[in-house]
CSV table of C-alpha atoms and ligand atoms in Angstrom, one decimal:
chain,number,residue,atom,x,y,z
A,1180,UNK,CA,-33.7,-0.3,17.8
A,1181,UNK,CA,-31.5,0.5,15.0
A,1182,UNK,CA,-28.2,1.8,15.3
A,1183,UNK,CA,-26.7,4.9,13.7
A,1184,UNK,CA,-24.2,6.9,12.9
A,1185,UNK,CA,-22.0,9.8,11.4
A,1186,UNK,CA,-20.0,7.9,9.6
A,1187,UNK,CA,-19.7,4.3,8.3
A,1188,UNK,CA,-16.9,2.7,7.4
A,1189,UNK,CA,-16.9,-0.6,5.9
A,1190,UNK,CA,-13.8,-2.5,6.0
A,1191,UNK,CA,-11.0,-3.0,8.7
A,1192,UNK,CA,-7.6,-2.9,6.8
A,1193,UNK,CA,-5.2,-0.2,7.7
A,1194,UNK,CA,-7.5,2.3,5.4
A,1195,UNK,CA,-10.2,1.6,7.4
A,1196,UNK,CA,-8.9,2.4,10.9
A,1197,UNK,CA,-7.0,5.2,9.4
A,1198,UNK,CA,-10.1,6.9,8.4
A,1199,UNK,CA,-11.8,5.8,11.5
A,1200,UNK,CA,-9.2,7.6,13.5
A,1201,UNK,CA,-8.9,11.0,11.2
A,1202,UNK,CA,-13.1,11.2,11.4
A,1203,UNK,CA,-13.4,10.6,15.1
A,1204,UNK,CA,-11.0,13.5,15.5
A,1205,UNK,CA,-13.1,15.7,13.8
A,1206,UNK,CA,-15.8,14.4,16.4
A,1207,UNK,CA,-17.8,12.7,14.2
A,1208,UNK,CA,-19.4,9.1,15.7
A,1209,UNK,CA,-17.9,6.7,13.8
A,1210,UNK,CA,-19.0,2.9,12.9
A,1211,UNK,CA,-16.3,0.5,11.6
A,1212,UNK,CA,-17.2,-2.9,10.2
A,1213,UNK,CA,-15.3,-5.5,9.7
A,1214,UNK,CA,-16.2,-9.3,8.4
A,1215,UNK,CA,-13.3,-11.1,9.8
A,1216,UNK,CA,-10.7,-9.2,12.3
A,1217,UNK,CA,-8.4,-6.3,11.8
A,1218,UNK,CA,-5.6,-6.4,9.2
A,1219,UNK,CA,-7.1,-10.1,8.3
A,1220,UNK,CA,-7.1,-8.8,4.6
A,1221,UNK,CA,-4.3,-7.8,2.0
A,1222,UNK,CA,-2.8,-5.4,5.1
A,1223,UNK,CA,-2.1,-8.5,7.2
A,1224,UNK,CA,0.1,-9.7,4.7
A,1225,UNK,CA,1.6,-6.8,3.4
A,1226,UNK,CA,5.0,-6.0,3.6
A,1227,UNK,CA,5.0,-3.0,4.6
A,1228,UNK,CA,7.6,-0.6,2.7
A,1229,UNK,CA,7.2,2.9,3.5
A,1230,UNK,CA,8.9,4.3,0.5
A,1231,UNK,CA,8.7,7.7,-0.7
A,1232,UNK,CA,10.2,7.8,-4.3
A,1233,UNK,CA,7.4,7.4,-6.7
A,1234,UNK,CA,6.8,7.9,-10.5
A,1235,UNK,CA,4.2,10.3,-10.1
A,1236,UNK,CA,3.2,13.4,-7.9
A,1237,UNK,CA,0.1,12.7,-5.5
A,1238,UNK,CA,1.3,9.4,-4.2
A,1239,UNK,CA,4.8,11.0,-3.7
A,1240,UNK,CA,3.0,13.7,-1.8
A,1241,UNK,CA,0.8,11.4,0.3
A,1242,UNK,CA,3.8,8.9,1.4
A,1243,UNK,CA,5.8,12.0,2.5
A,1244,UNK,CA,2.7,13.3,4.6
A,1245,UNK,CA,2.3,9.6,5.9
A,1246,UNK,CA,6.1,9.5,6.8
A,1247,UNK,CA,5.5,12.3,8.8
A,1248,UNK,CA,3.3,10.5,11.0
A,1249,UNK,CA,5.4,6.6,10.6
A,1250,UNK,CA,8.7,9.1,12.6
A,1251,UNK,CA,6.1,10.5,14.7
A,1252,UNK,CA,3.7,7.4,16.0
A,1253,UNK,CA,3.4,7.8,19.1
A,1254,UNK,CA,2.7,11.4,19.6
A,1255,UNK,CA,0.4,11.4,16.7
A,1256,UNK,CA,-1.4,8.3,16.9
A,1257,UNK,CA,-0.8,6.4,19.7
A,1258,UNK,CA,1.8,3.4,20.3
A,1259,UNK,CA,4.0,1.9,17.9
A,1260,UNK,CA,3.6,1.2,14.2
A,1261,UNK,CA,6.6,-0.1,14.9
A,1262,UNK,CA,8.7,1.8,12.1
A,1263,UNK,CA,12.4,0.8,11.8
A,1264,UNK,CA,14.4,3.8,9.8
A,1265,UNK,CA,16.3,1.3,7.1
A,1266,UNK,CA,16.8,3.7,4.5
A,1267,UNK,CA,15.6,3.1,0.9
A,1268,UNK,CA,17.2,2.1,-2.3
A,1269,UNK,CA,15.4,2.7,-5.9
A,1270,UNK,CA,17.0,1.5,-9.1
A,1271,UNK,CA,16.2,1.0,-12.4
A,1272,UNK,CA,17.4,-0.1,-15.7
A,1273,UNK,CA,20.1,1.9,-17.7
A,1274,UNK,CA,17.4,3.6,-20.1
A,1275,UNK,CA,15.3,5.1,-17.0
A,1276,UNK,CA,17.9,7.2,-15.6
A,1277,UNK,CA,16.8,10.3,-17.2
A,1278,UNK,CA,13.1,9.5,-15.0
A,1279,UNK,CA,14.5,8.3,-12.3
A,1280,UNK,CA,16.4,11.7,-12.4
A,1281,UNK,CA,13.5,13.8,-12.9
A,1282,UNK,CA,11.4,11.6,-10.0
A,1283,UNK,CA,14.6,12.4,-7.4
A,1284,UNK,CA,13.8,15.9,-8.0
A,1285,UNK,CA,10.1,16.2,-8.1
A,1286,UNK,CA,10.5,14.5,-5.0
A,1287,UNK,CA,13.2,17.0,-3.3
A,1288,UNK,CA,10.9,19.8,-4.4
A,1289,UNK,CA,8.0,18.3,-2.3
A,1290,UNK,CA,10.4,18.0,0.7
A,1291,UNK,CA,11.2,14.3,0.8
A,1292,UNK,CA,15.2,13.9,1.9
A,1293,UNK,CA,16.4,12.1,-1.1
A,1294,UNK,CA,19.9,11.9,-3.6
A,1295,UNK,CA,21.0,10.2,-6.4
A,1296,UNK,CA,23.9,8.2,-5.7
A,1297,UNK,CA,26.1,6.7,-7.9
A,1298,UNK,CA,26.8,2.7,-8.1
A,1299,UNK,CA,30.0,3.5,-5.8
A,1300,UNK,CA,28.0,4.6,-2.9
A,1301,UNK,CA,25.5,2.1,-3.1
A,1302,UNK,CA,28.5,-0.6,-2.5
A,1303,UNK,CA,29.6,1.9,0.2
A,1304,UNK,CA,25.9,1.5,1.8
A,1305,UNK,CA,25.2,-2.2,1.1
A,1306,UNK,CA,29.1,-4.2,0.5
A,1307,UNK,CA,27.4,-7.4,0.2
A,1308,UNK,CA,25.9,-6.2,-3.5
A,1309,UNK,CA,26.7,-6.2,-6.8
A,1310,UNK,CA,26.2,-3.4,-8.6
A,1311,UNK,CA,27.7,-3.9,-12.0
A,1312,UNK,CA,24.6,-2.8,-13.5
A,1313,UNK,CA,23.5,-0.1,-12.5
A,1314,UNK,CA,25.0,3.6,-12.6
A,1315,UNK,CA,22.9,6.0,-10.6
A,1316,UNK,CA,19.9,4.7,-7.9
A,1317,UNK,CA,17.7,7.1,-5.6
A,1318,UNK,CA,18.6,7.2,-2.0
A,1319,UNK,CA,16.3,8.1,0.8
A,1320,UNK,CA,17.9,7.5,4.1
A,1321,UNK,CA,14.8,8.3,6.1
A,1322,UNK,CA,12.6,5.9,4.8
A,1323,UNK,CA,12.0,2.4,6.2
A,1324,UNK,CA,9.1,-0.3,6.8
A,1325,UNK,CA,6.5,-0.6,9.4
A,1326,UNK,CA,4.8,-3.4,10.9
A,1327,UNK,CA,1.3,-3.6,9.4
A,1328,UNK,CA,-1.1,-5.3,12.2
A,1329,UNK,CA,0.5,-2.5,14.5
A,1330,UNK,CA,-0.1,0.2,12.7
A,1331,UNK,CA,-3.5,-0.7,12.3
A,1332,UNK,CA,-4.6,-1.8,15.3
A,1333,UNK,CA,-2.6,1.1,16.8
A,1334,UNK,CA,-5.0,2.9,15.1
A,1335,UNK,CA,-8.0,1.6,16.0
A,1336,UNK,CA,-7.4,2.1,19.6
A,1337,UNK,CA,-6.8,5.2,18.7
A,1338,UNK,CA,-10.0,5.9,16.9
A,1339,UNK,CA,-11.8,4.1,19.8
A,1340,UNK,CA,-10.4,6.4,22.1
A,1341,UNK,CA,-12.2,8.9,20.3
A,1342,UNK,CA,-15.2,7.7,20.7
A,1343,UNK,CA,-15.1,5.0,17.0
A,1344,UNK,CA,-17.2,2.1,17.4
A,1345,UNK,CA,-15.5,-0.8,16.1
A,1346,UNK,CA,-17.6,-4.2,14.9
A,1347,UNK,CA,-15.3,-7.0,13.7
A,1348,UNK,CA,-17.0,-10.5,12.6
A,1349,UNK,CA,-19.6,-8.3,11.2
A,1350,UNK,CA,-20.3,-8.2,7.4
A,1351,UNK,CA,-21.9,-5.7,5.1
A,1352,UNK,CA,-24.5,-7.3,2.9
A,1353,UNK,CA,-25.7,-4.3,1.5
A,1354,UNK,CA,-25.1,-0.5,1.1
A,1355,UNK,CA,-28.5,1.4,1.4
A,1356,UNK,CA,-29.4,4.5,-1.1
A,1357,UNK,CA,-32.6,6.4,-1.5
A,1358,UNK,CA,-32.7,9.1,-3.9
A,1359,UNK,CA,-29.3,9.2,-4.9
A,1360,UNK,CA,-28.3,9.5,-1.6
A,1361,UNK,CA,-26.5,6.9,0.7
A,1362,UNK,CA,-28.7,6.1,3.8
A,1363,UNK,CA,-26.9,3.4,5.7
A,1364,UNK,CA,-25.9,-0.4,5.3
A,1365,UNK,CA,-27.5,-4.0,5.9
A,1366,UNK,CA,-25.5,-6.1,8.0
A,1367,UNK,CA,-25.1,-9.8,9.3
A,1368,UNK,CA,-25.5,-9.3,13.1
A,1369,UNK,CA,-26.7,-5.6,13.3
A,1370,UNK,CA,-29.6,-4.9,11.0
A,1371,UNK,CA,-29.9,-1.8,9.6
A,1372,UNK,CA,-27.9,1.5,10.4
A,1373,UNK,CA,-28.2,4.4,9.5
A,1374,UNK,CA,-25.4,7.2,8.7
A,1375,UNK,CA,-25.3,10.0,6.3
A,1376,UNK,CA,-22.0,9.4,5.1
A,1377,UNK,CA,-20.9,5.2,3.9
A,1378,UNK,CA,-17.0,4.6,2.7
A,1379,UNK,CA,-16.1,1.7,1.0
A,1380,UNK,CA,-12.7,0.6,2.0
A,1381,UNK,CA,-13.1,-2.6,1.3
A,1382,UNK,CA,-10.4,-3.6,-0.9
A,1383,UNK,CA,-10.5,-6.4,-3.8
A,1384,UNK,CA,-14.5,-7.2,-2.3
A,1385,UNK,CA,-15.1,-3.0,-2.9
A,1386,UNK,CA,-16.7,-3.8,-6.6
A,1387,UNK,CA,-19.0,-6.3,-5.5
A,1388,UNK,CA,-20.8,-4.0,-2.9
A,1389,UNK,CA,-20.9,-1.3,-5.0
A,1390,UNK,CA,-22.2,-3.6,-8.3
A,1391,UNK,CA,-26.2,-3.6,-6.9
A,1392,UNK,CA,-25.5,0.4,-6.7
A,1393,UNK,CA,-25.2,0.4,-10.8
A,1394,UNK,CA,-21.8,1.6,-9.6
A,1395,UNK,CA,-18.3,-0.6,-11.8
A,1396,UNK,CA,-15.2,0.1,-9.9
A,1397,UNK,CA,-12.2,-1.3,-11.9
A,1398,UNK,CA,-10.6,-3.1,-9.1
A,1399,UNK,CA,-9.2,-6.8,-9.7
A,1400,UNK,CA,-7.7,-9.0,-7.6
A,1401,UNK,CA,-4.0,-10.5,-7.9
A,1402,UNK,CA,-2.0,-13.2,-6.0
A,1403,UNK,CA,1.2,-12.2,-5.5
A,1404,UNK,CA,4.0,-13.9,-2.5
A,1405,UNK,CA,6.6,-13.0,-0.6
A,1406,UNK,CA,9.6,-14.9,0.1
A,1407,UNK,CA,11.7,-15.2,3.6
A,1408,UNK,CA,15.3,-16.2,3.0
A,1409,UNK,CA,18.0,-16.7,6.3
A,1410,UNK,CA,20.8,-14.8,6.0
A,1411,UNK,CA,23.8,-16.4,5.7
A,1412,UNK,CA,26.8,-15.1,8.4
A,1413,UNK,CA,29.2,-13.0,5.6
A,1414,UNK,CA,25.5,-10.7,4.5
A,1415,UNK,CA,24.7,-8.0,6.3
A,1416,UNK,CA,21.8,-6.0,4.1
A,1417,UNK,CA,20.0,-2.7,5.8
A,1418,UNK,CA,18.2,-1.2,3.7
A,1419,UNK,CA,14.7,-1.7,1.7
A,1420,UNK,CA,15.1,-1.4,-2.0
A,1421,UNK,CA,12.9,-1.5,-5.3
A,1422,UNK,CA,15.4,-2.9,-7.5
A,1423,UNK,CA,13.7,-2.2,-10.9
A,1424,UNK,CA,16.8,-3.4,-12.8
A,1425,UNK,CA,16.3,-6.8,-11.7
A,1426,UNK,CA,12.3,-6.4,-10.9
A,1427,UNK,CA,12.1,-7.3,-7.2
A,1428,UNK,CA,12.0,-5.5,-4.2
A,1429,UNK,CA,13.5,-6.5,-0.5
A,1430,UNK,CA,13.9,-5.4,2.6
A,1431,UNK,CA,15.5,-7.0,6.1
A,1432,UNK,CA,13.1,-8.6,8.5
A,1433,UNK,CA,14.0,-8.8,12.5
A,1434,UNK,CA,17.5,-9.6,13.2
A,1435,UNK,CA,18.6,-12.0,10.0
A,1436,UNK,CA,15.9,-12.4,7.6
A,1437,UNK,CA,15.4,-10.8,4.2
A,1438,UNK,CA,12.0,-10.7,2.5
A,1439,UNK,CA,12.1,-10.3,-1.2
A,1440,UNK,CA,9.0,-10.1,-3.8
A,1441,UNK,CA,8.9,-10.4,-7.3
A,1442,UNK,CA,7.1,-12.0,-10.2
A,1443,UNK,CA,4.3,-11.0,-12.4
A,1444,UNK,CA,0.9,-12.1,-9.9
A,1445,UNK,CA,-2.2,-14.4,-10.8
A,1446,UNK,CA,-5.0,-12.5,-11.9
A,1447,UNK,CA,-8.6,-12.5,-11.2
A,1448,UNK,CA,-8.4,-14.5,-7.7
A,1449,UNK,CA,-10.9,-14.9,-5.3
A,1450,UNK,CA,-9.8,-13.1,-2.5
A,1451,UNK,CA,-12.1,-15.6,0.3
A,1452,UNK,CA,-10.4,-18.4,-1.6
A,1453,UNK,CA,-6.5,-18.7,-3.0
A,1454,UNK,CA,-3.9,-20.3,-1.6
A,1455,UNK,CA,-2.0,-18.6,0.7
A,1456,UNK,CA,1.1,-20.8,1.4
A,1457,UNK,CA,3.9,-19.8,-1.2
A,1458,UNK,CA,4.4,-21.9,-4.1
A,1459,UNK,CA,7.8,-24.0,-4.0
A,1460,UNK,CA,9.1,-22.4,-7.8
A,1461,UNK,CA,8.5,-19.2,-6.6
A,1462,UNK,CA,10.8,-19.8,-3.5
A,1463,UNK,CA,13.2,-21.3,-6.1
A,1464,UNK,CA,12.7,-18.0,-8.5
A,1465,UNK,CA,13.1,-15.9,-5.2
A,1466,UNK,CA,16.4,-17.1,-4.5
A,1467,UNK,CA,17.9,-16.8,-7.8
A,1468,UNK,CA,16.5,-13.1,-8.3
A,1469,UNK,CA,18.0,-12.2,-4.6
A,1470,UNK,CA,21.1,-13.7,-5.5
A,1471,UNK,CA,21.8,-11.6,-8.7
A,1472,UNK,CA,22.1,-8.2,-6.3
A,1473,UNK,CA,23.9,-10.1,-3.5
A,1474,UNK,CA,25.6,-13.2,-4.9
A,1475,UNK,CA,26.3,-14.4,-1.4
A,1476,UNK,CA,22.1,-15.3,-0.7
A,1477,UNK,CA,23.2,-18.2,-3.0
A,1478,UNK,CA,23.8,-19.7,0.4
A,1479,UNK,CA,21.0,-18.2,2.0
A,1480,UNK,CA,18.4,-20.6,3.8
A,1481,UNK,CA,14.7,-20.5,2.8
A,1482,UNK,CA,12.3,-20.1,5.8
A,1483,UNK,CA,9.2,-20.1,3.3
A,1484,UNK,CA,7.1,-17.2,2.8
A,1485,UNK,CA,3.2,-16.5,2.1
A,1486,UNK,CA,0.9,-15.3,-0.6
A,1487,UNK,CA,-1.7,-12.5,-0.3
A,1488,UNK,CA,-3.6,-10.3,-2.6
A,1489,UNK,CA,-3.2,-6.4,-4.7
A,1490,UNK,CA,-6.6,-4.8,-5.3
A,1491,UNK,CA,-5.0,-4.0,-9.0
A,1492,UNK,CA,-6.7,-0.4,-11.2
A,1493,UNK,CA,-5.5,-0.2,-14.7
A,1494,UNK,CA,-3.5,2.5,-13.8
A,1495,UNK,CA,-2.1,1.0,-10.4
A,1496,UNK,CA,-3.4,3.9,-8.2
A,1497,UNK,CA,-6.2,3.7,-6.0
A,1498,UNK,CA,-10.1,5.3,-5.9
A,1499,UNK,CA,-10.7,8.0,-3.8
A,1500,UNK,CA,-13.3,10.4,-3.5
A,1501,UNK,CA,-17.1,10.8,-3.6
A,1502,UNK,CA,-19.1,8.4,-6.0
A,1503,UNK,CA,-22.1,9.1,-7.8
A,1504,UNK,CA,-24.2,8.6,-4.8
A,1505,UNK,CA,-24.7,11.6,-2.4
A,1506,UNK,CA,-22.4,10.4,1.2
A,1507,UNK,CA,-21.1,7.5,-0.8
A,1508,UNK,CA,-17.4,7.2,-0.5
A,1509,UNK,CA,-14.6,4.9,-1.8
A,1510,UNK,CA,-10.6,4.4,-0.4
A,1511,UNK,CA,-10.0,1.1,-2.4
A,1512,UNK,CA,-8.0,-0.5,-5.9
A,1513,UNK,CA,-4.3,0.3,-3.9
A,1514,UNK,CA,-2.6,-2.0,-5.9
A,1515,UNK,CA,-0.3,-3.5,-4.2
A,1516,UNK,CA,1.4,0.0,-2.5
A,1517,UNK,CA,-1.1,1.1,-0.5
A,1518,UNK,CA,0.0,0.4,2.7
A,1519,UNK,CA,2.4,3.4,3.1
A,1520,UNK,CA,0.0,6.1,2.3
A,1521,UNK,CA,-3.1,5.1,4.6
A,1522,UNK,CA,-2.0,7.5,7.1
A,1523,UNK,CA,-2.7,10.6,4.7
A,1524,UNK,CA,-4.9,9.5,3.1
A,1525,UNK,CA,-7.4,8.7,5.8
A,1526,UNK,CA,-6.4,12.9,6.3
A,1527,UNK,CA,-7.2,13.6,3.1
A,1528,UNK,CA,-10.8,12.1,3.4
A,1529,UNK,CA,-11.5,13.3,6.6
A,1530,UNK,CA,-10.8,16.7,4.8
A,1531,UNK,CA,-13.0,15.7,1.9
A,1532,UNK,CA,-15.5,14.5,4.0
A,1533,UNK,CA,-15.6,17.5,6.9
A,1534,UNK,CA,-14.6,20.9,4.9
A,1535,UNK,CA,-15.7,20.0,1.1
A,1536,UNK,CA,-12.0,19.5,0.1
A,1537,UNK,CA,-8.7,17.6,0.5
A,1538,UNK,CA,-5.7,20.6,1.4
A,1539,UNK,CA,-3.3,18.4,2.3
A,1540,UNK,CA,-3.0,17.2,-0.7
A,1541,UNK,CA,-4.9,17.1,-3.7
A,1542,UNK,CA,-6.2,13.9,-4.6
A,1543,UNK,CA,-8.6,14.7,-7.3
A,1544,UNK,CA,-5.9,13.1,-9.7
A,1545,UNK,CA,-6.9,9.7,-8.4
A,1546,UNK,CA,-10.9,10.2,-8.4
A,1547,UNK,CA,-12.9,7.1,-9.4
A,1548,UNK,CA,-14.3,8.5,-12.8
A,1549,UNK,CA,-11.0,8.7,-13.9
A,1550,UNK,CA,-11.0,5.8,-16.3
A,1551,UNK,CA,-14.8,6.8,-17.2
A,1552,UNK,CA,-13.0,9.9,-18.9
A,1553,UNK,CA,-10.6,7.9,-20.0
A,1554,UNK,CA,-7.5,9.3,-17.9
A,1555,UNK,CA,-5.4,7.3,-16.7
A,1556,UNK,CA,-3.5,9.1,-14.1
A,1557,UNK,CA,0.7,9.1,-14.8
A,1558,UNK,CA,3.1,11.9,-14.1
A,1559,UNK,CA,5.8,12.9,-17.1
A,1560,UNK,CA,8.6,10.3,-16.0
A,1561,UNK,CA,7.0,6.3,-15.7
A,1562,UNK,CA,9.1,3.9,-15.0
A,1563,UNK,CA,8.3,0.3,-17.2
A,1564,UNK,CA,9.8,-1.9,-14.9
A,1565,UNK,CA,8.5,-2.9,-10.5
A,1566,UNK,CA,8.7,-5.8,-8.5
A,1567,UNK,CA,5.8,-7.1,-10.2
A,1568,UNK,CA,6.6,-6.6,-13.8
A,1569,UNK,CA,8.4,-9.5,-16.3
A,1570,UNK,CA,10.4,-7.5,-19.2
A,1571,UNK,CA,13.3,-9.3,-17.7
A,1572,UNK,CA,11.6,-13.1,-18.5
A,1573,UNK,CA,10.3,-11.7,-21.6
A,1574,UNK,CA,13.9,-10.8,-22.7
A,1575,UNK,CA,14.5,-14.0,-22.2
A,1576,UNK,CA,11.9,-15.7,-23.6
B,1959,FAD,C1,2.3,-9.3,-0.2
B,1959,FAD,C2,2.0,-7.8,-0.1
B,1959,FAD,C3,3.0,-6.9,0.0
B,1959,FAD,C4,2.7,-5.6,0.1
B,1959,FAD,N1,3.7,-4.7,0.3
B,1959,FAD,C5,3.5,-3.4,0.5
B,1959,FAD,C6,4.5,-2.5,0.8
B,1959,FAD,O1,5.7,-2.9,0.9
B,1959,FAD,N2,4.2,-1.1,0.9
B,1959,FAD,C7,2.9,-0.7,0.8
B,1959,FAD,O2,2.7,0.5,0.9
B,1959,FAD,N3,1.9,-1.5,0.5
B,1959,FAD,C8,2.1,-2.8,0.3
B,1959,FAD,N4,1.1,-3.7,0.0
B,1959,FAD,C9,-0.2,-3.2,-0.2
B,1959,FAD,C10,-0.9,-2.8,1.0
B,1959,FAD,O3,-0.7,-3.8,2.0
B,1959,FAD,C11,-2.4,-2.6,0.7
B,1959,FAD,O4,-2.5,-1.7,-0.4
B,1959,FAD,C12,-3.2,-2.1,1.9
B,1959,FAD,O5,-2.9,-2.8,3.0
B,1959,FAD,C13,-4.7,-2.2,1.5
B,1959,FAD,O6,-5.4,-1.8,2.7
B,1959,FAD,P1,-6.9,-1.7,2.7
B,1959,FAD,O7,-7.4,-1.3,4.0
B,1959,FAD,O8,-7.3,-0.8,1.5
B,1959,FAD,O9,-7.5,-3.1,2.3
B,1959,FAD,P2,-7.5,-4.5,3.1
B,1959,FAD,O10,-6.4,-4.6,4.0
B,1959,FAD,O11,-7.7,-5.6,2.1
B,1959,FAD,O12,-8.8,-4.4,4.0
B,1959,FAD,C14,-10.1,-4.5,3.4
B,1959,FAD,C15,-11.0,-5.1,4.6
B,1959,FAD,O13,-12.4,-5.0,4.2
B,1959,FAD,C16,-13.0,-6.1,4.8
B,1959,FAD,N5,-14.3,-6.3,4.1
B,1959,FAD,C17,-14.5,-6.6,2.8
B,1959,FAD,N6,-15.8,-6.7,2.5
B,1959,FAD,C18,-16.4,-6.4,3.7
B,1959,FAD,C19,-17.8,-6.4,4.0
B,1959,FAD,N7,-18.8,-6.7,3.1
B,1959,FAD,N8,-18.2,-6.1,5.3
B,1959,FAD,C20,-17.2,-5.8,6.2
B,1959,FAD,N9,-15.9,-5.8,5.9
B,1959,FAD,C21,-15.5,-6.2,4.7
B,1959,FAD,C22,-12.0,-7.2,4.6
B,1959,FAD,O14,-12.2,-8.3,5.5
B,1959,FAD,C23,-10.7,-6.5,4.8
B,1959,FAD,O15,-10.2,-6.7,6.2
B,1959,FAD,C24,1.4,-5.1,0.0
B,1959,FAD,C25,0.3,-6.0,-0.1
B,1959,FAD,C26,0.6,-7.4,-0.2
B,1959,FAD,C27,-0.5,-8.4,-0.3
């Protein structure tokens, strides 16, 4: 007999069991499927920043609802996401200061706890750095980073406590439509089933299950690696930062480490197939970026690194929301930053998908017809330079 369901979700990153755990707590009976194992996609290798300052509005607003729940785990979820309260650093190069001044206040106005320091307090926070050059950079001290396979499988248990059925080693084949209306999925082991409601939160593999709908998400997928550097004995470094004005970002790992990424990523990859070991010049180019903001990693030791995969949009921000398909739902495209948010957003959908609308916060900014209307969704104040941008190799070039 064939198995059904409220709900289907298709895809096991920290999305996945997010939503799985904000539907089964509005009581519907809820099917997660996974092809490998929990986290085993670009959430397993993520690195986990929970950042609020943003460029732009909605994903400002979602973080600080997810943050909420990152100081909060165990009463709200369930366990430990295992959250460590760092404290964030944003700067950025001398002509952004007029956005990053304008960001520090949209982002006061939505609640987050957040200041703009001068370059003096940042050597006050973090002695090891050198800050000749920068003036001003965001502070948040309540942000930090979480671990990512805990947060996720914290909330899976959570969703299966609930009454979520979880199937890992179990792949999708095919999403099932009739009349313009979503019906179920095909699977590997299972057969058929049967839901009402299908959401695609399948990262960088989203496009090609939606393709055979006549359904073109915008979603490519990029390589991109993180290196792990020893600290030597004199650098102590607490908090996470996205250093914009030198186009990396870093944050401390256990008791002595220091992960840093940076570098523009390989495109078009195939997420079931890329290497995953980091490359030997980007540990090299690691090192040297680190060492500009604290000179003293020049005697840092490498302890390698790893390389996983962004689900890239043209704009950068994810897909969320209802497709063209009655029940049809997508949470993919998070491009590289999607970790942090999962929490509301899985809240957001479970709103969309229950009462007709998202109230905790609006996310019709980021629906997928976006770029079929030809808008591109950025607030008033972009910044030009991330971690993953190269203006500072083109200067030199
Ligand atoms: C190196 C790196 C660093 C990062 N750092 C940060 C950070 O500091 N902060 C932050 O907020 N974000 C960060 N991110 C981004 C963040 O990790 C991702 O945006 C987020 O984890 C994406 O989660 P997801 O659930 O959408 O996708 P995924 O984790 O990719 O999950 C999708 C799942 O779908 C499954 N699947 C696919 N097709 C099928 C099918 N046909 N049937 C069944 N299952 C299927 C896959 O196996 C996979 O497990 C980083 C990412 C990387 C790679």
């Amino acid at each position: 007999m064939s198995l059904t369901a409220d709900a289907i979700i298709i895809g096991g990153g920290v999305h996945g069991a997010s939503l799985a755990f904000h539907l089964a707590r509005r009581k519907l009976r809820v099917l997660l499927l996974e092809k490998k194992f929990l986290a085993s996609g670009g959430t397993g290798k993520s690195t986990a920043l929970v950042r609020q300052h943003y460029d732009n509005f909605v994903e400002s607003a979602l973080t600080h609802a997810s943050w909420k729940y990152f100081v909060n785990w165990n009463e709200v979820v369930g366990g430990d996401a295992g959250f460590v309260q760092s404290g964030f650093i944003r700067t950025v190069i001398a002509s952004e200061l007029d956005a990053l001044r304008a960001n520090t206040a949209m982002h006061a106005r939505i609640g987050i706890t957040t200041k703009l320091i001068t370059a003096r307090e940042v050597k006050e926070i973090e002695p090891s750095w050198d800050v000749s050059d920068i003036e001003y950079a965001a502070y948040e001290p309540d942000s930090g980073y979480a671990d990512p396979q805990a947060t996720t499988l914290t909330l899976a248990d959570a969703a299966k406590k609930l009454g979520a059925q979880i199937f890992q080693e179990t792949r999708v084949e095919k999403i099932r439509a009739d009349d313009a209306r979503v019906v179920g999925v095909t699977t590997d082991k299972l057969g058929e089933i049967f839901a009402p409601i299908v959401i695609v939160a399948a990262g960088p593999w989203t496009p090609h299950l939606l393709k055979p709908l006549g359904i073109d998400v915008p979603i490519a997928c990029e390589r991109h690696q993180v290196a792990s550097f020893i600290l030597p004995k004199e650098v102590k470094t607490r908090v996470c930062c996205i250093d914009g004005a030198r186009e990396m970002y870093f944050r401390p790992e256990g008791h002595n480490l220091i992960l840093v990424g940076c570098g523009v990523g390989a495109k078009k990859i195939n997420p079931d197939q890329y290497n995953e070991a980091i490359d030997d010049a980007h540990i090299e180019f690691s090192a040297e970026r680190i060492a500009k903001r604290i000179p003293k990693m020049i005697d840092g030791l490498s302890q390698g690194g790893w390389a996983g995969f962004y689900d890239m949009t043209p704009d950068e921000k994810c897909l969320l929301g209802e497709l063209p398909i009655q029940g049809l739902y997508i949470n993919a495209g998070h491009s590289g930053t999607g970790f942090k948010i999962a929490p509301a957003v899985g809240l957001c959908l479970s709103e969309l998908i229950c009462d007709g609308a998202a109230k905790t916060v609006d996310i019709s900014p980021l629906r997928w017809s976006r770029f079929q209307e030809g808008k591109m969704y950025f607030d008033a104040h972009p910044y030009s330079t991330s971690w993953h941008t190269g203006h500072t190799e083109k200067v030199k070039a």
